[in-house]
Amino acid sequence: MSNDYGIQEALKALGLKEVNAGTSTGSEFFGNGDIFESYSPVDGKLIGKVSSTTAEDYEKVMTTAQSAFKDWKVVPAPIRGEFVRQFGNKLRDLKDPLGRLVSYEMGKSLQEGWGEVQEMIDICDFAVGLSRQLHGLTIKSERPQHSMQEQYHPLGTVGVISAFNFPVAVWAWNAALAWVCGDSVVWKGSEKAPMCAIACQNIFNMVAAENDVPAGLSNIITGDYTVGEMMTTDKRIPLVSATGSTRMGKIVGATVGGRLGKSILELGGNNAIIVTADADLEMTIIGAVFGAVGTAGQRCTSTRRLIIHDSIYDTVKEKMVKAYDQIKIGNPLDPTNHMGPLIDTMAVDTYSKALEKLVAEGGTIIREGGVLTGEGYESGCYVKPAICEADNSYQIVQDETFAPILYLMKYSEFDEAMGMQNGVNQGLSSAIMTNNMREAHLFLSATGSDCGIANVNIGTSGAEIGGAFGGEKETGGGRESGSDAWKAYMRRQTNTLNYGTHLPLAQGIKFDF
């Protein structure tokens, strides 16, 4: 392998250029907006240049996407599923180069980059099976010789706004389901990882060229938040699925809701692991360390808080510090490194200020953080993961910091731990480490975790495709991926069929004339 860890070969395999048009309706790429640049947080080098989407470009995309929807919605769902199957297979063929690009443009480890592409493959597999199961219900009618049923129809053109931390998988979660449901998709990828979006569109086009699918089934737009606003304010888009900060989600939710559109919001997380006196400490340390430092703490499911029983607090703290001392930080394409960089220097500044705020509020840093400099760290985006002692009430603990900062805190009674776990505004992921059956079931009960994801004896980070993904409270309440999340991409219709010779009215109403 070359010294660049195969990046140039990956860019070539994915059809990427030095200068790329950032707008596409199917295989047609264009872009009349300003040119911006994508630099890697790994080494600070320029990956490529991209043209942003103008209002005129956007109108062309929407016209094509709506036309594609009209054609695609009448294609039988299993045939739509066959196309998605082929797309998943193409991802299998290109898993290595796409995973390398994700790692290089975003900064996560190569194993995580490959894992993200595997998530894309998995959702395609899920969607293929789903294409033969877009089922409704049969319902008994109160009227004689009547039948009722519920069915689902394609919704329209779906808008997707994704974040930098999962620059390809979250789009696929939405797109694969939307396609089998009969929808077209317009995707605004993160302006911090635009090359990943263009690469995915190129992969889509490879498969589309071998199939009779309408132009505009998959579309990309590129740029800053103003480009996203084109979708959120557009009545032609009945559903916007947005992933990002709670601040962003409140704006998107209000804007889309203001025009009575629907939204799927996947927003911030402030995830905790409760470590009970009966916990398996080996499993605890593995789950906590990966949850806290995986993707350099830039997952919405990253572990932010460890709520530890006071009888084992010192032991867990000591084990965590020793584990952190073994973490290797550096180029994420090097498989010997565990943690790569933050996305950019702005994220580094946020990380540094968070540690300052912690100390100002009375917290203690027990495993020192800091910005790394010197050979291999020239991009200025590498930091050391920090472990801190804090109180759950601190404002900096209440806020989500997208960085590898872990807060340790004590509890003595189970109810106290649950109060701390639930005592934040976010409600995405949660976990408990225990061998006590009663505690495990209490954690999963209605009086337990208030999060959309609640795990026992695994960490907060990492979710399987089969389950619906999402959270409550300021996490937005949306659900993506598995289970019945597909229903959000369709419109529900209730039908009543009278196969008799009379017209009885509901509720026994008489209307004689």
Short mmCIF file of C-alpha atoms in Angstrom, two decimals:
data_model
loop_
_atom_site.label_atom_id
_atom_site.label_comp_id
_atom_site.label_asym_id
_atom_site.label_seq_id
_atom_site.Cartn_x
_atom_site.Cartn_y
_atom_site.Cartn_z
CA MET A 1 0.00 0.00 0.00
CA SER A 2 1.25 3.50 -0.81
CA ASN A 3 2.24 5.99 1.88
CA ASP A 4 -1.15 7.72 1.60
CA TYR A 5 -2.88 4.53 2.80
CA GLY A 6 -4.61 4.06 -0.55
CA ILE A 7 -6.46 7.41 -0.58
CA GLN A 8 -5.57 8.35 -4.16
CA GLU A 9 -6.64 4.92 -5.37
CA ALA A 10 -9.89 5.31 -3.39
CA LEU A 11 -10.65 8.71 -4.92
CA LYS A 12 -10.10 7.28 -8.39
CA ALA A 13 -12.29 4.22 -7.74
CA LEU A 14 -15.09 6.49 -6.52
CA GLY A 15 -14.92 8.78 -9.55
CA LEU A 16 -13.81 11.87 -7.62
CA LYS A 17 -11.88 14.72 -9.22
CA GLU A 18 -9.84 17.70 -8.13
CA VAL A 19 -12.84 19.94 -8.84
CA ASN A 20 -16.32 18.44 -8.48
CA ALA A 21 -19.80 19.70 -9.28
CA GLY A 22 -21.75 19.56 -6.03
CA THR A 23 -25.24 19.29 -7.48
CA SER A 24 -26.64 16.25 -9.25
CA THR A 25 -29.90 14.93 -10.61
CA GLY A 26 -28.96 11.35 -11.22
CA SER A 27 -25.94 11.17 -13.53
CA GLU A 28 -26.06 14.85 -14.49
CA PHE A 29 -23.67 16.88 -12.34
CA PHE A 30 -23.64 20.66 -12.33
CA GLY A 31 -23.21 23.52 -9.90
CA ASN A 32 -23.10 27.24 -10.45
CA GLY A 33 -22.40 28.36 -6.92
CA ASP A 34 -19.22 29.28 -5.12
CA ILE A 35 -16.37 26.81 -5.02
CA PHE A 36 -15.36 25.58 -1.57
CA GLU A 37 -12.67 23.17 -0.47
CA SER A 38 -12.62 19.98 1.56
CA TYR A 39 -9.54 19.47 3.71
CA SER A 40 -8.80 16.31 5.64
CA PRO A 41 -8.56 16.64 9.43
CA VAL A 42 -6.13 13.72 9.26
CA ASP A 43 -3.23 15.58 7.65
CA GLY A 44 -4.67 18.97 6.67
CA LYS A 45 -4.32 18.26 2.96
CA LEU A 46 -6.80 19.31 0.30
CA ILE A 47 -9.01 16.42 -0.82
CA GLY A 48 -10.91 18.28 -3.51
CA LYS A 49 -12.93 21.31 -4.48
CA VAL A 50 -16.72 21.36 -4.80
CA SER A 51 -19.18 23.83 -6.32
CA SER A 52 -22.16 24.72 -4.14
CA THR A 53 -25.82 24.65 -5.14
CA THR A 54 -27.59 27.84 -6.22
CA ALA A 55 -31.32 28.51 -6.05
CA GLU A 56 -31.50 27.94 -9.80
CA ASP A 57 -29.65 24.64 -9.43
CA TYR A 58 -32.05 23.60 -6.69
CA GLU A 59 -35.10 24.25 -8.86
CA LYS A 60 -33.66 22.00 -11.55
CA VAL A 61 -33.08 19.28 -8.94
CA MET A 62 -36.62 19.53 -7.60
CA THR A 63 -38.21 19.44 -11.04
CA THR A 64 -36.31 16.28 -11.88
CA ALA A 65 -36.90 14.69 -8.46
CA GLN A 66 -40.65 15.25 -8.66
CA SER A 67 -40.78 13.79 -12.15
CA ALA A 68 -38.84 10.77 -10.92
CA PHE A 69 -41.30 10.27 -8.07
CA LYS A 70 -44.25 10.13 -10.47
CA ASP A 71 -42.58 7.34 -12.43
CA TRP A 72 -41.04 5.47 -9.49
CA LYS A 73 -44.15 5.29 -7.30
CA VAL A 74 -45.96 3.06 -9.82
CA VAL A 75 -43.06 0.59 -10.07
CA PRO A 76 -43.94 -2.56 -8.06
CA ALA A 77 -42.24 -2.43 -4.66
CA PRO A 78 -40.33 -5.72 -5.11
CA ILE A 79 -38.83 -4.35 -8.33
CA ARG A 80 -37.82 -1.23 -6.43
CA GLY A 81 -36.26 -3.59 -3.90
CA GLU A 82 -34.29 -5.33 -6.62
CA PHE A 83 -32.65 -2.04 -7.51
CA VAL A 84 -31.73 -1.46 -3.87
CA ARG A 85 -30.29 -5.00 -3.74
CA GLN A 86 -27.98 -4.16 -6.60
CA PHE A 87 -27.02 -0.90 -4.94
CA GLY A 88 -26.09 -2.81 -1.79
CA ASN A 89 -23.95 -5.19 -3.82
CA LYS A 90 -22.13 -2.28 -5.45
CA LEU A 91 -21.40 -0.97 -1.97
CA ARG A 92 -19.91 -4.36 -1.15
CA ASP A 93 -17.63 -4.02 -4.16
CA LEU A 94 -16.55 -0.51 -3.11
CA LYS A 95 -16.57 -0.94 0.65
CA ASP A 96 -12.82 -0.51 0.95
CA PRO A 97 -12.40 2.74 -1.04
CA LEU A 98 -15.57 4.34 0.36
CA GLY A 99 -14.57 3.39 3.90
CA ARG A 100 -11.14 4.93 3.34
CA LEU A 101 -12.69 8.14 2.06
CA VAL A 102 -14.99 8.33 5.10
CA SER A 103 -12.00 7.85 7.39
CA TYR A 104 -9.88 10.42 5.57
CA GLU A 105 -12.50 13.15 5.10
CA MET A 106 -14.19 12.77 8.50
CA GLY A 107 -11.35 11.46 10.67
CA LYS A 108 -12.82 8.28 12.17
CA SER A 109 -10.73 5.12 12.30
CA LEU A 110 -10.54 2.99 9.18
CA GLN A 111 -12.34 0.17 10.97
CA GLU A 112 -15.17 2.60 11.75
CA GLY A 113 -15.10 3.86 8.16
CA TRP A 114 -15.56 0.35 6.84
CA GLY A 115 -18.18 -0.23 9.52
CA GLU A 116 -20.14 2.78 8.33
CA VAL A 117 -20.24 1.41 4.79
CA GLN A 118 -21.33 -1.93 6.25
CA GLU A 119 -24.27 -0.11 7.82
CA MET A 120 -25.20 1.06 4.32
CA ILE A 121 -25.06 -2.51 3.07
CA ASP A 122 -27.11 -3.75 6.01
CA ILE A 123 -29.90 -1.20 5.48
CA CYS A 124 -30.04 -2.18 1.81
CA ASP A 125 -30.50 -5.81 2.83
CA PHE A 126 -33.21 -4.78 5.28
CA ALA A 127 -34.95 -2.65 2.65
CA VAL A 128 -34.92 -5.44 0.07
CA GLY A 129 -36.88 -7.71 2.39
CA LEU A 130 -39.11 -4.82 3.34
CA SER A 131 -40.04 -4.25 -0.31
CA ARG A 132 -42.26 -7.34 -0.08
CA GLN A 133 -43.73 -6.38 3.30
CA LEU A 134 -45.10 -2.84 2.99
CA HIS A 135 -48.23 -4.09 4.68
CA GLY A 136 -51.31 -2.47 6.13
CA LEU A 137 -54.15 -3.96 8.20
CA THR A 138 -57.59 -5.43 7.71
CA ILE A 139 -60.10 -4.04 10.18
CA LYS A 140 -63.55 -5.31 11.09
CA SER A 141 -66.35 -2.90 10.19
CA GLU A 142 -69.35 -2.18 12.40
CA ARG A 143 -71.55 -2.12 9.29
CA PRO A 144 -72.84 -5.27 7.56
CA GLN A 145 -71.26 -6.25 4.25
CA HIS A 146 -68.48 -3.71 4.66
CA SER A 147 -64.74 -4.28 4.94
CA MET A 148 -62.06 -1.90 6.10
CA GLN A 149 -58.38 -1.88 5.39
CA GLU A 150 -55.34 0.29 5.94
CA GLN A 151 -52.68 0.69 3.29
CA TYR A 152 -49.56 2.74 2.67
CA HIS A 153 -48.69 4.71 -0.46
CA PRO A 154 -45.48 6.46 -1.55
CA LEU A 155 -45.12 9.88 0.02
CA GLY A 156 -43.22 12.04 -2.46
CA THR A 157 -39.76 13.59 -2.63
CA VAL A 158 -37.94 13.09 0.66
CA GLY A 159 -35.32 15.58 1.83
CA VAL A 160 -32.31 14.32 3.80
CA ILE A 161 -29.89 16.54 5.72
CA SER A 162 -26.98 14.57 7.20
CA ALA A 163 -24.12 15.47 9.53
CA PHE A 164 -20.37 15.08 9.18
CA ASN A 165 -19.94 12.34 11.77
CA PHE A 166 -21.76 9.73 9.70
CA PRO A 167 -21.32 11.23 6.23
CA VAL A 168 -22.70 8.27 4.27
CA ALA A 169 -24.60 5.82 6.52
CA VAL A 170 -27.36 8.17 7.68
CA TRP A 171 -28.19 9.06 4.08
CA ALA A 172 -28.42 5.36 3.24
CA TRP A 173 -30.70 4.72 6.24
CA ASN A 174 -33.13 7.18 4.71
CA ALA A 175 -32.55 6.62 1.01
CA ALA A 176 -32.82 2.82 0.97
CA LEU A 177 -36.15 2.93 2.81
CA ALA A 178 -37.43 5.86 0.77
CA TRP A 179 -36.60 4.12 -2.51
CA VAL A 180 -38.38 0.87 -1.69
CA CYS A 181 -41.33 2.93 -0.41
CA GLY A 182 -41.54 4.59 -3.83
CA ASP A 183 -40.03 8.00 -3.03
CA SER A 184 -37.33 10.05 -4.69
CA VAL A 185 -34.61 11.58 -2.51
CA VAL A 186 -32.82 14.93 -2.39
CA TRP A 187 -29.76 14.82 -0.12
CA LYS A 188 -27.81 17.68 1.39
CA GLY A 189 -24.66 16.10 2.74
CA SER A 190 -22.49 17.82 5.30
CA GLU A 191 -20.42 20.69 3.92
CA LYS A 192 -17.64 19.26 6.09
CA ALA A 193 -17.64 15.99 4.13
CA PRO A 194 -18.90 16.84 0.63
CA MET A 195 -16.66 14.38 -1.20
CA CYS A 196 -18.41 11.50 0.56
CA ALA A 197 -21.79 12.64 -0.78
CA ILE A 198 -20.47 12.97 -4.33
CA ALA A 199 -18.91 9.51 -4.07
CA CYS A 200 -22.23 8.00 -3.00
CA GLN A 201 -24.01 9.66 -5.90
CA ASN A 202 -21.39 8.23 -8.26
CA ILE A 203 -22.00 4.75 -6.83
CA PHE A 204 -25.74 5.21 -7.26
CA ASN A 205 -25.21 6.23 -10.87
CA MET A 206 -23.16 3.10 -11.56
CA VAL A 207 -26.15 0.98 -10.57
CA ALA A 208 -28.72 3.24 -12.20
CA ALA A 209 -26.89 2.93 -15.54
CA GLU A 210 -27.58 -0.80 -15.47
CA ASN A 211 -31.27 -0.40 -14.61
CA ASP A 212 -34.33 1.37 -15.93
CA VAL A 213 -34.76 3.89 -13.13
CA PRO A 214 -35.91 7.48 -13.58
CA ALA A 215 -33.38 10.29 -13.58
CA GLY A 216 -33.72 12.19 -10.35
CA LEU A 217 -34.42 9.21 -8.11
CA SER A 218 -31.29 10.20 -6.17
CA ASN A 219 -30.12 13.80 -6.06
CA ILE A 220 -27.52 15.78 -4.13
CA ILE A 221 -27.25 19.44 -3.24
CA THR A 222 -24.21 20.96 -1.57
CA GLY A 223 -23.41 24.01 0.52
CA ASP A 224 -24.01 25.67 3.87
CA TYR A 225 -27.20 25.93 5.90
CA THR A 226 -28.83 28.21 3.33
CA VAL A 227 -28.92 25.29 0.90
CA GLY A 228 -30.66 23.19 3.53
CA GLU A 229 -33.20 25.98 4.01
CA MET A 230 -34.26 25.53 0.40
CA MET A 231 -35.57 22.10 1.38
CA THR A 232 -37.02 22.92 4.77
CA THR A 233 -39.14 25.73 3.35
CA ASP A 234 -40.19 23.81 0.22
CA LYS A 235 -43.80 22.57 0.28
CA ARG A 236 -42.94 20.10 -2.47
CA ILE A 237 -40.96 18.09 0.10
CA PRO A 238 -43.46 16.43 2.46
CA LEU A 239 -40.77 14.92 4.70
CA VAL A 240 -37.40 16.25 5.82
CA SER A 241 -35.10 13.91 7.74
CA ALA A 242 -32.44 15.97 9.52
CA THR A 243 -29.49 14.86 11.62
CA GLY A 244 -27.48 17.38 13.61
CA SER A 245 -27.47 19.52 16.72
CA THR A 246 -30.51 20.24 18.85
CA ARG A 247 -30.20 23.90 17.90
CA MET A 248 -30.39 23.00 14.21
CA GLY A 249 -33.23 20.57 14.81
CA LYS A 250 -35.39 23.16 16.54
CA ILE A 251 -35.05 25.40 13.49
CA VAL A 252 -35.77 22.60 11.02
CA GLY A 253 -38.70 21.28 13.06
CA ALA A 254 -40.30 24.70 13.39
CA THR A 255 -39.81 25.54 9.72
CA VAL A 256 -41.11 22.24 8.36
CA GLY A 257 -43.92 22.11 10.92
CA GLY A 258 -44.88 25.67 10.03
CA ARG A 259 -45.84 24.48 6.56
CA LEU A 260 -47.43 21.32 8.03
CA GLY A 261 -44.73 19.09 6.65
CA LYS A 262 -43.30 16.08 8.48
CA SER A 263 -39.82 15.77 9.92
CA ILE A 264 -37.59 13.04 11.29
CA LEU A 265 -35.20 14.69 13.73
CA GLU A 266 -32.07 12.90 14.99
CA LEU A 267 -30.41 15.42 17.28
CA GLY A 268 -28.11 15.62 20.28
CA GLY A 269 -27.28 12.96 22.82
CA ASN A 270 -25.93 13.13 26.38
CA ASN A 271 -25.57 9.44 26.95
CA ALA A 272 -24.77 7.73 30.22
CA ILE A 273 -23.76 4.27 31.39
CA ILE A 274 -24.88 3.29 34.88
CA VAL A 275 -22.26 1.01 36.42
CA THR A 276 -23.81 -0.94 39.29
CA ALA A 277 -22.12 -2.75 42.14
CA ASP A 278 -22.88 -6.02 40.30
CA ALA A 279 -21.34 -4.97 36.98
CA ASP A 280 -18.85 -7.06 35.05
CA LEU A 281 -15.99 -4.57 35.13
CA GLU A 282 -14.13 -6.01 32.15
CA MET A 283 -17.19 -5.54 29.94
CA THR A 284 -17.79 -2.15 31.51
CA ILE A 285 -14.36 -0.79 30.63
CA ILE A 286 -14.54 -2.03 27.03
CA GLY A 287 -18.00 -0.53 26.50
CA ALA A 288 -17.18 2.75 28.21
CA VAL A 289 -13.85 3.33 26.48
CA PHE A 290 -15.17 2.63 22.98
CA GLY A 291 -18.29 4.67 23.68
CA ALA A 292 -16.27 7.64 24.89
CA VAL A 293 -13.35 7.72 22.43
CA GLY A 294 -14.77 6.00 19.34
CA THR A 295 -15.03 8.52 16.47
CA ALA A 296 -13.15 10.85 18.88
CA GLY A 297 -16.35 11.31 20.87
CA GLN A 298 -18.21 12.65 17.83
CA ARG A 299 -21.06 10.17 17.73
CA CYS A 300 -24.52 11.23 18.82
CA THR A 301 -24.45 8.00 20.84
CA SER A 302 -21.01 8.63 22.37
CA THR A 303 -20.75 7.96 26.09
CA ARG A 304 -20.57 11.29 27.91
CA ARG A 305 -21.28 10.22 31.51
CA LEU A 306 -20.37 7.26 33.73
CA ILE A 307 -22.69 7.00 36.72
CA ILE A 308 -20.84 4.63 39.07
CA HIS A 309 -21.93 2.97 42.31
CA ASP A 310 -19.92 4.44 45.15
CA SER A 311 -18.69 1.00 46.32
CA ILE A 312 -16.71 0.50 43.09
CA TYR A 313 -16.15 4.10 42.03
CA ASP A 314 -12.42 4.25 42.78
CA THR A 315 -11.82 0.89 41.10
CA VAL A 316 -13.63 1.90 37.91
CA LYS A 317 -11.89 5.27 37.85
CA GLU A 318 -8.48 3.64 38.14
CA LYS A 319 -9.26 1.11 35.40
CA MET A 320 -10.56 3.81 33.06
CA VAL A 321 -7.43 5.94 33.48
CA LYS A 322 -5.20 2.92 32.78
CA ALA A 323 -7.26 2.05 29.70
CA TYR A 324 -7.00 5.62 28.39
CA ASP A 325 -3.22 5.49 28.83
CA GLN A 326 -3.18 2.69 26.24
CA ILE A 327 -5.10 4.60 23.58
CA LYS A 328 -3.04 5.40 20.52
CA ILE A 329 -3.93 8.64 18.76
CA GLY A 330 -2.90 9.37 15.21
CA ASN A 331 -3.69 8.87 11.54
CA PRO A 332 -6.97 6.91 11.58
CA LEU A 333 -6.00 5.07 8.39
CA ASP A 334 -3.22 3.42 10.37
CA PRO A 335 -4.87 0.35 11.97
CA THR A 336 -2.56 0.54 15.00
CA ASN A 337 -4.24 3.79 16.11
CA HIS A 338 -7.45 3.79 18.13
CA MET A 339 -8.50 7.40 17.76
CA GLY A 340 -8.17 9.96 15.00
CA PRO A 341 -8.73 13.72 14.91
CA LEU A 342 -11.72 15.93 15.57
CA ILE A 343 -13.43 17.20 12.42
CA ASP A 344 -11.80 20.65 12.42
CA THR A 345 -10.08 23.28 14.55
CA MET A 346 -13.45 24.77 15.56
CA ALA A 347 -14.27 21.46 17.22
CA VAL A 348 -10.89 21.55 18.96
CA ASP A 349 -11.69 25.00 20.32
CA THR A 350 -15.07 23.78 21.61
CA TYR A 351 -13.30 20.84 23.31
CA SER A 352 -10.76 23.11 25.02
CA LYS A 353 -13.39 25.56 26.22
CA ALA A 354 -15.49 22.72 27.62
CA LEU A 355 -12.62 21.59 29.84
CA GLU A 356 -12.12 25.18 31.01
CA LYS A 357 -15.82 25.48 31.86
CA LEU A 358 -15.72 22.20 33.77
CA VAL A 359 -12.94 23.44 36.04
CA ALA A 360 -14.69 26.80 36.47
CA GLU A 361 -17.83 24.99 37.68
CA GLY A 362 -15.85 23.01 40.24
CA GLY A 363 -15.05 19.82 38.35
CA THR A 364 -11.72 18.00 38.33
CA ILE A 365 -9.75 16.68 35.37
CA ILE A 366 -8.31 13.33 36.41
CA ARG A 367 -6.97 12.22 33.03
CA GLU A 368 -5.54 15.27 31.34
CA GLY A 369 -6.72 16.33 27.91
CA GLY A 370 -5.11 18.85 25.60
CA VAL A 371 -4.30 19.53 21.96
CA LEU A 372 -1.60 17.38 20.38
CA THR A 373 1.16 19.00 18.35
CA GLY A 374 4.24 17.88 16.50
CA GLU A 375 4.90 15.26 13.84
CA GLY A 376 1.72 13.56 12.67
CA TYR A 377 -0.51 16.19 14.25
CA GLU A 378 0.07 19.03 11.78
CA SER A 379 -3.63 19.47 11.00
CA GLY A 380 -4.20 20.85 14.51
CA CYS A 381 -7.25 18.60 14.97
CA TYR A 382 -5.87 15.95 17.33
CA VAL A 383 -6.68 16.02 21.04
CA LYS A 384 -6.22 13.73 24.02
CA PRO A 385 -9.36 12.12 25.46
CA ALA A 386 -10.07 13.50 28.92
CA ILE A 387 -11.65 11.95 32.01
CA CYS A 388 -13.21 14.29 34.53
CA GLU A 389 -15.03 14.14 37.85
CA ALA A 390 -18.17 16.22 37.78
CA ASP A 391 -21.64 16.73 39.15
CA ASN A 392 -24.59 15.95 36.92
CA SER A 393 -25.99 19.43 37.59
CA TYR A 394 -23.04 21.27 36.03
CA GLN A 395 -24.11 23.21 32.96
CA ILE A 396 -21.19 21.83 30.94
CA VAL A 397 -22.36 18.32 31.81
CA GLN A 398 -25.94 19.16 30.87
CA ASP A 399 -24.77 20.40 27.47
CA GLU A 400 -23.57 18.03 24.77
CA THR A 401 -19.91 18.54 23.84
CA PHE A 402 -19.03 16.74 20.61
CA ALA A 403 -15.57 15.67 21.78
CA PRO A 404 -13.85 12.92 23.80
CA ILE A 405 -14.66 14.22 27.29
CA LEU A 406 -16.02 11.71 29.81
CA TYR A 407 -17.63 12.76 33.10
CA LEU A 408 -17.51 10.41 36.12
CA MET A 409 -20.01 10.71 38.97
CA LYS A 410 -21.11 8.62 41.98
CA TYR A 411 -24.42 7.23 43.15
CA SER A 412 -25.46 5.11 46.12
CA GLU A 413 -29.09 4.10 45.45
CA PHE A 414 -30.58 2.82 42.18
CA ASP A 415 -33.29 5.50 42.06
CA GLU A 416 -30.59 8.12 42.42
CA ALA A 417 -28.74 6.69 39.42
CA MET A 418 -31.91 6.68 37.31
CA GLY A 419 -32.57 10.29 38.28
CA MET A 420 -29.10 11.27 37.11
CA GLN A 421 -29.39 9.24 33.92
CA ASN A 422 -32.69 10.90 33.03
CA GLY A 423 -31.75 14.29 34.42
CA VAL A 424 -30.61 15.84 31.14
CA ASN A 425 -32.53 17.39 28.26
CA GLN A 426 -31.39 14.83 25.71
CA GLY A 427 -32.77 11.32 25.44
CA LEU A 428 -30.96 9.29 22.80
CA SER A 429 -28.96 6.34 24.15
CA SER A 430 -28.41 4.84 27.58
CA ALA A 431 -26.92 1.72 29.13
CA ILE A 432 -26.59 -0.15 32.39
CA MET A 433 -23.85 -2.56 33.35
CA THR A 434 -25.21 -5.08 35.84
CA ASN A 435 -25.61 -8.78 36.56
CA ASN A 436 -28.59 -8.01 38.77
CA MET A 437 -31.75 -9.08 36.93
CA ARG A 438 -33.97 -6.77 38.94
CA GLU A 439 -31.87 -3.71 38.13
CA ALA A 440 -31.72 -4.65 34.45
CA HIS A 441 -35.49 -4.93 34.17
CA LEU A 442 -36.09 -1.75 36.17
CA PHE A 443 -33.76 0.07 33.79
CA LEU A 444 -35.85 -1.11 30.81
CA SER A 445 -39.20 -0.44 32.49
CA ALA A 446 -41.48 2.57 32.18
CA THR A 447 -39.85 4.03 35.30
CA GLY A 448 -36.34 3.40 33.96
CA SER A 449 -34.43 5.00 31.12
CA ASP A 450 -36.31 7.72 29.25
CA CYS A 451 -34.13 7.34 26.15
CA GLY A 452 -35.04 5.96 22.75
CA ILE A 453 -32.26 3.38 23.14
CA ALA A 454 -31.70 1.49 26.39
CA ASN A 455 -29.05 -1.24 26.59
CA VAL A 456 -28.06 -3.80 29.19
CA ASN A 457 -24.43 -4.93 29.38
CA ILE A 458 -23.40 -3.17 26.19
CA GLY A 459 -22.38 0.45 25.76
CA THR A 460 -24.33 3.41 24.44
CA SER A 461 -22.61 3.49 21.07
CA GLY A 462 -23.37 1.24 18.14
CA ALA A 463 -26.84 0.30 16.93
CA GLU A 464 -28.03 -2.56 14.75
CA ILE A 465 -30.01 -1.91 11.59
CA GLY A 466 -32.97 -4.07 12.66
CA GLY A 467 -34.02 -1.74 15.46
CA ALA A 468 -35.49 1.71 15.03
CA PHE A 469 -32.88 4.38 15.80
CA GLY A 470 -33.74 7.64 17.54
CA GLY A 471 -34.43 9.33 20.83
CA GLU A 472 -36.76 11.43 22.94
CA LYS A 473 -36.83 14.91 24.44
CA GLU A 474 -34.34 17.25 22.75
CA THR A 475 -33.05 14.38 20.63
CA GLY A 476 -36.09 15.08 18.48
CA GLY A 477 -38.30 12.01 18.69
CA GLY A 478 -37.54 10.76 15.18
CA ARG A 479 -36.93 7.15 14.19
CA GLU A 480 -34.83 5.84 11.32
CA SER A 481 -33.49 2.52 10.09
CA GLY A 482 -35.23 -0.66 11.26
CA SER A 483 -38.49 -1.89 12.79
CA ASP A 484 -41.43 0.09 11.34
CA ALA A 485 -39.49 3.31 10.68
CA TRP A 486 -40.41 2.80 7.01
CA LYS A 487 -43.91 4.11 7.71
CA ALA A 488 -42.59 7.67 7.97
CA TYR A 489 -41.68 7.55 4.28
CA MET A 490 -45.23 6.66 3.20
CA ARG A 491 -48.69 8.12 3.55
CA ARG A 492 -51.31 6.10 5.40
CA GLN A 493 -54.75 5.56 3.92
CA THR A 494 -57.84 3.96 5.48
CA ASN A 495 -60.28 2.35 3.02
CA THR A 496 -63.87 1.22 3.53
CA LEU A 497 -65.49 -0.99 0.90
CA ASN A 498 -69.24 -1.61 0.75
CA TYR A 499 -69.97 -4.85 -1.08
CA GLY A 500 -73.68 -4.94 -0.14
CA THR A 501 -76.82 -3.49 -1.71
CA HIS A 502 -77.58 -0.93 1.01
CA LEU A 503 -75.79 2.08 2.44
CA PRO A 504 -75.96 1.89 6.24
CA LEU A 505 -74.33 4.84 7.98
CA ALA A 506 -71.78 4.62 10.74
CA GLN A 507 -72.83 4.91 14.39
CA GLY A 508 -76.35 3.78 13.37
CA ILE A 509 -77.31 7.20 12.01
CA LYS A 510 -80.57 7.29 10.00
CA PHE A 511 -80.83 9.59 7.02
CA ASP A 512 -84.06 8.73 5.23
CA PHE A 513 -85.56 10.78 2.43
#
